[in-house]
PDB file of C-alpha atoms in Angstrom:
ATOM      1  CA  MET A   1     -14.358  -7.330 -12.533  1.00 64.00           C
ATOM      2  CA  ARG A   2     -16.406  -7.523  -9.203  1.00 82.00           C
ATOM      3  CA  ILE A   3     -14.375  -6.507  -6.170  1.00 90.00           C
ATOM      4  CA  GLU A   4     -16.224  -6.334  -3.110  1.00 88.00           C
ATOM      5  CA  ALA A   5     -15.399  -4.366   0.259  1.00 91.00           C
ATOM      6  CA  GLY A   6     -13.907  -6.673   2.871  1.00 93.00           C
ATOM      7  CA  ARG A   7     -11.099  -8.042   0.952  1.00 95.00           C
ATOM      8  CA  GLN A   8      -7.817  -8.196   3.141  1.00 97.00           C
ATOM      9  CA  ALA A   9      -4.160  -8.953   2.720  1.00 98.00           C
ATOM     10  CA  SER A  10      -1.199  -9.070   5.252  1.00 98.00           C
ATOM     11  CA  THR A  11       2.467  -8.802   4.297  1.00 98.00           C
ATOM     12  CA  THR A  12       5.732  -8.964   6.515  1.00 98.00           C
ATOM     13  CA  TYR A  13       8.757  -7.000   6.020  1.00 98.00           C
ATOM     14  CA  VAL A  14      12.251  -6.897   7.859  1.00 98.00           C
ATOM     15  CA  VAL A  15      13.512  -3.365   7.890  1.00 98.00           C
ATOM     16  CA  GLY A  16      17.065  -3.361   6.271  1.00 98.00           C
ATOM     17  CA  VAL A  17      19.814  -0.714   5.868  1.00 98.00           C
ATOM     18  CA  ALA A  18      18.118   0.265   2.262  1.00 98.00           C
ATOM     19  CA  ASP A  19      14.928   0.777   4.093  1.00 98.00           C
ATOM     20  CA  THR A  20      15.909   3.517   6.337  1.00 98.00           C
ATOM     21  CA  ALA A  21      15.539   7.253   6.149  1.00 98.00           C
ATOM     22  CA  ALA A  22      19.138   7.805   5.749  1.00 98.00           C
ATOM     23  CA  ALA A  23      19.281   5.502   2.856  1.00 98.00           C
ATOM     24  CA  LEU A  24      16.286   6.991   1.039  1.00 98.00           C
ATOM     25  CA  GLY A  25      17.264  10.697   1.807  1.00 97.00           C
ATOM     26  CA  SER A  26      14.124  11.194   3.783  1.00 97.00           C
ATOM     27  CA  GLY A  27      16.066  11.949   7.013  1.00 97.00           C
ATOM     28  CA  ASP A  28      19.367  11.053   8.494  1.00 97.00           C
ATOM     29  CA  LEU A  29      18.386   8.360  10.992  1.00 98.00           C
ATOM     30  CA  ASP A  30      18.763   4.599  10.540  1.00 98.00           C
ATOM     31  CA  VAL A  31      15.193   3.690  11.209  1.00 98.00           C
ATOM     32  CA  LEU A  32      12.440   2.595   8.799  1.00 98.00           C
ATOM     33  CA  ALA A  33      11.709   5.582   6.274  1.00 98.00           C
ATOM     34  CA  THR A  34       8.158   6.793   5.638  1.00 98.00           C
ATOM     35  CA  PRO A  35       8.525   6.577   2.063  1.00 98.00           C
ATOM     36  CA  ARG A  36       9.406   2.878   2.306  1.00 98.00           C
ATOM     37  CA  LEU A  37       6.545   2.310   4.713  1.00 98.00           C
ATOM     38  CA  ILE A  38       4.256   3.867   2.434  1.00 98.00           C
ATOM     39  CA  ALA A  39       5.592   1.388  -0.529  1.00 98.00           C
ATOM     40  CA  TRP A  40       4.828  -1.556   1.759  1.00 98.00           C
ATOM     41  CA  CYS A  41       1.365  -0.405   2.545  1.00 98.00           C
ATOM     42  CA  GLU A  42       0.679   0.108  -1.306  1.00 98.00           C
ATOM     43  CA  ALA A  43       2.037  -3.291  -2.032  1.00 98.00           C
ATOM     44  CA  THR A  44      -0.221  -4.857   0.495  1.00 98.00           C
ATOM     45  CA  THR A  45      -3.337  -3.126  -1.090  1.00 98.00           C
ATOM     46  CA  VAL A  46      -2.317  -4.643  -4.506  1.00 98.00           C
ATOM     47  CA  VAL A  47      -2.151  -7.961  -2.982  1.00 98.00           C
ATOM     48  CA  ALA A  48      -5.458  -7.778  -1.526  1.00 97.00           C
ATOM     49  CA  VAL A  49      -7.271  -7.331  -4.792  1.00 97.00           C
ATOM     50  CA  ALA A  50      -4.798  -9.071  -7.273  1.00 95.00           C
ATOM     51  CA  SER A  51      -6.941 -12.305  -7.516  1.00 94.00           C
ATOM     52  CA  SER A  52      -9.898 -10.114  -8.528  1.00 94.00           C
ATOM     53  CA  LEU A  53      -8.578  -8.375 -11.606  1.00 95.00           C
ATOM     54  CA  THR A  54      -8.553  -9.794 -15.035  1.00 95.00           C
ATOM     55  CA  VAL A  55      -4.988 -10.138 -16.918  1.00 95.00           C
ATOM     56  CA  ALA A  56      -5.768  -6.803 -18.797  1.00 96.00           C
ATOM     57  CA  GLN A  57      -6.490  -4.741 -15.513  1.00 97.00           C
ATOM     58  CA  THR A  58      -4.206  -3.520 -12.656  1.00 97.00           C
ATOM     59  CA  THR A  59      -4.533  -0.952  -9.998  1.00 98.00           C
ATOM     60  CA  VAL A  60      -2.613   2.513  -9.731  1.00 98.00           C
ATOM     61  CA  GLY A  61      -2.346   4.469  -6.406  1.00 98.00           C
ATOM     62  CA  THR A  62      -3.927   7.952  -6.386  1.00 98.00           C
ATOM     63  CA  ARG A  63      -3.848   8.829  -2.764  1.00 98.00           C
ATOM     64  CA  VAL A  64      -2.078   7.941   0.516  1.00 98.00           C
ATOM     65  CA  THR A  65      -2.731   9.167   3.844  1.00 98.00           C
ATOM     66  CA  LEU A  66      -0.677   7.695   6.546  1.00 98.00           C
ATOM     67  CA  GLU A  67       0.471   8.662  10.095  1.00 98.00           C
ATOM     68  CA  HIS A  68       3.782   7.070  10.800  1.00 98.00           C
ATOM     69  CA  SER A  69       3.894   7.390  14.593  1.00 98.00           C
ATOM     70  CA  ARG A  70       6.564   5.075  15.861  1.00 97.00           C
ATOM     71  CA  PRO A  71      10.183   4.504  14.768  1.00 97.00           C
ATOM     72  CA  SER A  72      11.361   0.835  13.520  1.00 98.00           C
ATOM     73  CA  ALA A  73      15.125  -0.253  13.802  1.00 97.00           C
ATOM     74  CA  VAL A  74      16.930  -2.018  11.355  1.00 98.00           C
ATOM     75  CA  GLY A  75      16.138  -5.712  11.823  1.00 98.00           C
ATOM     76  CA  THR A  76      12.724  -5.146  13.063  1.00 98.00           C
ATOM     77  CA  ALA A  77       9.666  -7.272  11.517  1.00 98.00           C
ATOM     78  CA  VAL A  78       6.778  -5.149  10.492  1.00 98.00           C
ATOM     79  CA  ALA A  79       3.623  -6.633   9.510  1.00 98.00           C
ATOM     80  CA  VAL A  80       1.358  -4.598   7.150  1.00 98.00           C
ATOM     81  CA  GLU A  81      -2.320  -5.281   7.131  1.00 98.00           C
ATOM     82  CA  ALA A  82      -4.900  -3.785   4.183  1.00 98.00           C
ATOM     83  CA  THR A  83      -8.491  -4.032   4.353  1.00 98.00           C
ATOM     84  CA  LEU A  84     -10.666  -2.921   1.416  1.00 98.00           C
ATOM     85  CA  THR A  85     -13.333  -0.751   3.184  1.00 98.00           C
ATOM     86  CA  HIS A  86     -15.051   1.068   0.034  1.00 97.00           C
ATOM     87  CA  VAL A  87     -15.690   0.347  -3.406  1.00 97.00           C
ATOM     88  CA  ASP A  88     -17.254   2.961  -5.938  1.00 96.00           C
ATOM     89  CA  GLY A  89     -16.975   1.566  -9.337  1.00 94.00           C
ATOM     90  CA  ARG A  90     -13.121   1.528 -10.171  1.00 96.00           C
ATOM     91  CA  LEU A  91     -12.341   3.436  -7.045  1.00 97.00           C
ATOM     92  CA  LEU A  92     -11.003   1.294  -4.174  1.00 98.00           C
ATOM     93  CA  ARG A  93     -10.220   2.698  -0.679  1.00 98.00           C
ATOM     94  CA  PHE A  94      -8.338   0.670   1.873  1.00 98.00           C
ATOM     95  CA  ASP A  95      -7.405   1.064   5.538  1.00 98.00           C
ATOM     96  CA  VAL A  96      -3.916   0.046   6.450  1.00 98.00           C
ATOM     97  CA  THR A  97      -2.060  -0.667   9.583  1.00 98.00           C
ATOM     98  CA  ALA A  98       1.567  -1.406  10.145  1.00 98.00           C
ATOM     99  CA  ALA A  99       2.737  -2.882  13.476  1.00 98.00           C
ATOM    100  CA  GLU A 100       5.972  -4.573  14.593  1.00 97.00           C
ATOM    101  CA  ILE A 101       5.527  -8.257  15.007  1.00 95.00           C
ATOM    102  CA  ASP A 102       3.975  -8.708  18.533  1.00 88.00           C
ATOM    103  CA  GLY A 103       4.567  -5.271  19.213  1.00 92.00           C
ATOM    104  CA  PRO A 104       3.145  -1.684  18.906  1.00 96.00           C
ATOM    105  CA  THR A 105       1.452   0.084  15.969  1.00 98.00           C
ATOM    106  CA  VAL A 106       3.861   2.006  14.054  1.00 98.00           C
ATOM    107  CA  ALA A 107       1.499   3.564  11.462  1.00 98.00           C
ATOM    108  CA  HIS A 108      -1.947   3.542  10.165  1.00 98.00           C
ATOM    109  CA  GLY A 109      -4.120   5.395   7.385  1.00 98.00           C
ATOM    110  CA  GLN A 110      -5.697   4.980   4.091  1.00 98.00           C
ATOM    111  CA  VAL A 111      -4.659   4.183   0.479  1.00 98.00           C
ATOM    112  CA  THR A 112      -6.839   4.927  -2.481  1.00 98.00           C
ATOM    113  CA  ARG A 113      -6.427   2.956  -5.650  1.00 98.00           C
ATOM    114  CA  VAL A 114      -8.086   3.084  -9.079  1.00 98.00           C
ATOM    115  CA  VAL A 115      -8.707  -0.044 -11.452  1.00 97.00           C
ATOM    116  CA  VAL A 116      -7.365   0.599 -15.002  1.00 97.00           C
ATOM    117  CA  ASP A 117      -6.863  -1.190 -18.250  1.00 97.00           C
ATOM    118  CA  ARG A 118      -3.113  -1.743 -18.629  1.00 96.00           C
ATOM    119  CA  ASP A 119      -2.899  -1.065 -22.259  1.00 96.00           C
ATOM    120  CA  ARG A 120      -5.002   2.122 -22.288  1.00 96.00           C
ATOM    121  CA  PHE A 121      -3.198   3.617 -19.180  1.00 96.00           C
ATOM    122  CA  LEU A 122       0.033   2.985 -20.679  1.00 95.00           C
ATOM    123  CA  ALA A 123      -0.915   4.415 -24.069  1.00 95.00           C
ATOM    124  CA  ARG A 124      -1.497   7.787 -22.172  1.00 92.00           C
ATOM    125  CA  LEU A 125       2.291   8.046 -21.889  1.00 92.00           C
ATOM    126  CA  GLN A 126       2.586   8.093 -25.776  1.00 84.00           C
ATOM    127  CA  GLY A 127       1.136  11.569 -25.743  1.00 66.00           C
TER     128      GLY A 127
END
């Protein structure tokens, strides 16, 4: 495995009813829920490094810091961008930004992931 800083990915999502704070229980408004936005940010970091991993490897999230600063209504397209800014062995740190298409930034922050061996990681569940 050789992953270098600078890798990037961009994904686009459209806020649906199932993505709202009311639907996910993180509030009672029909706007993009922070937990869904976090999931979108993590998914984008996965895309950024997927092609650099072996079949036996994957990454797992270990830390998310996100400032969700603006609401997004149902039907709004949101682009999420992730840039790998720091690599320390298996530890990967990404800067993430989410913005409405041709519109304002709705969130920014960092996601930290660690490269793991799939089988060894899952074996830990066996106790």
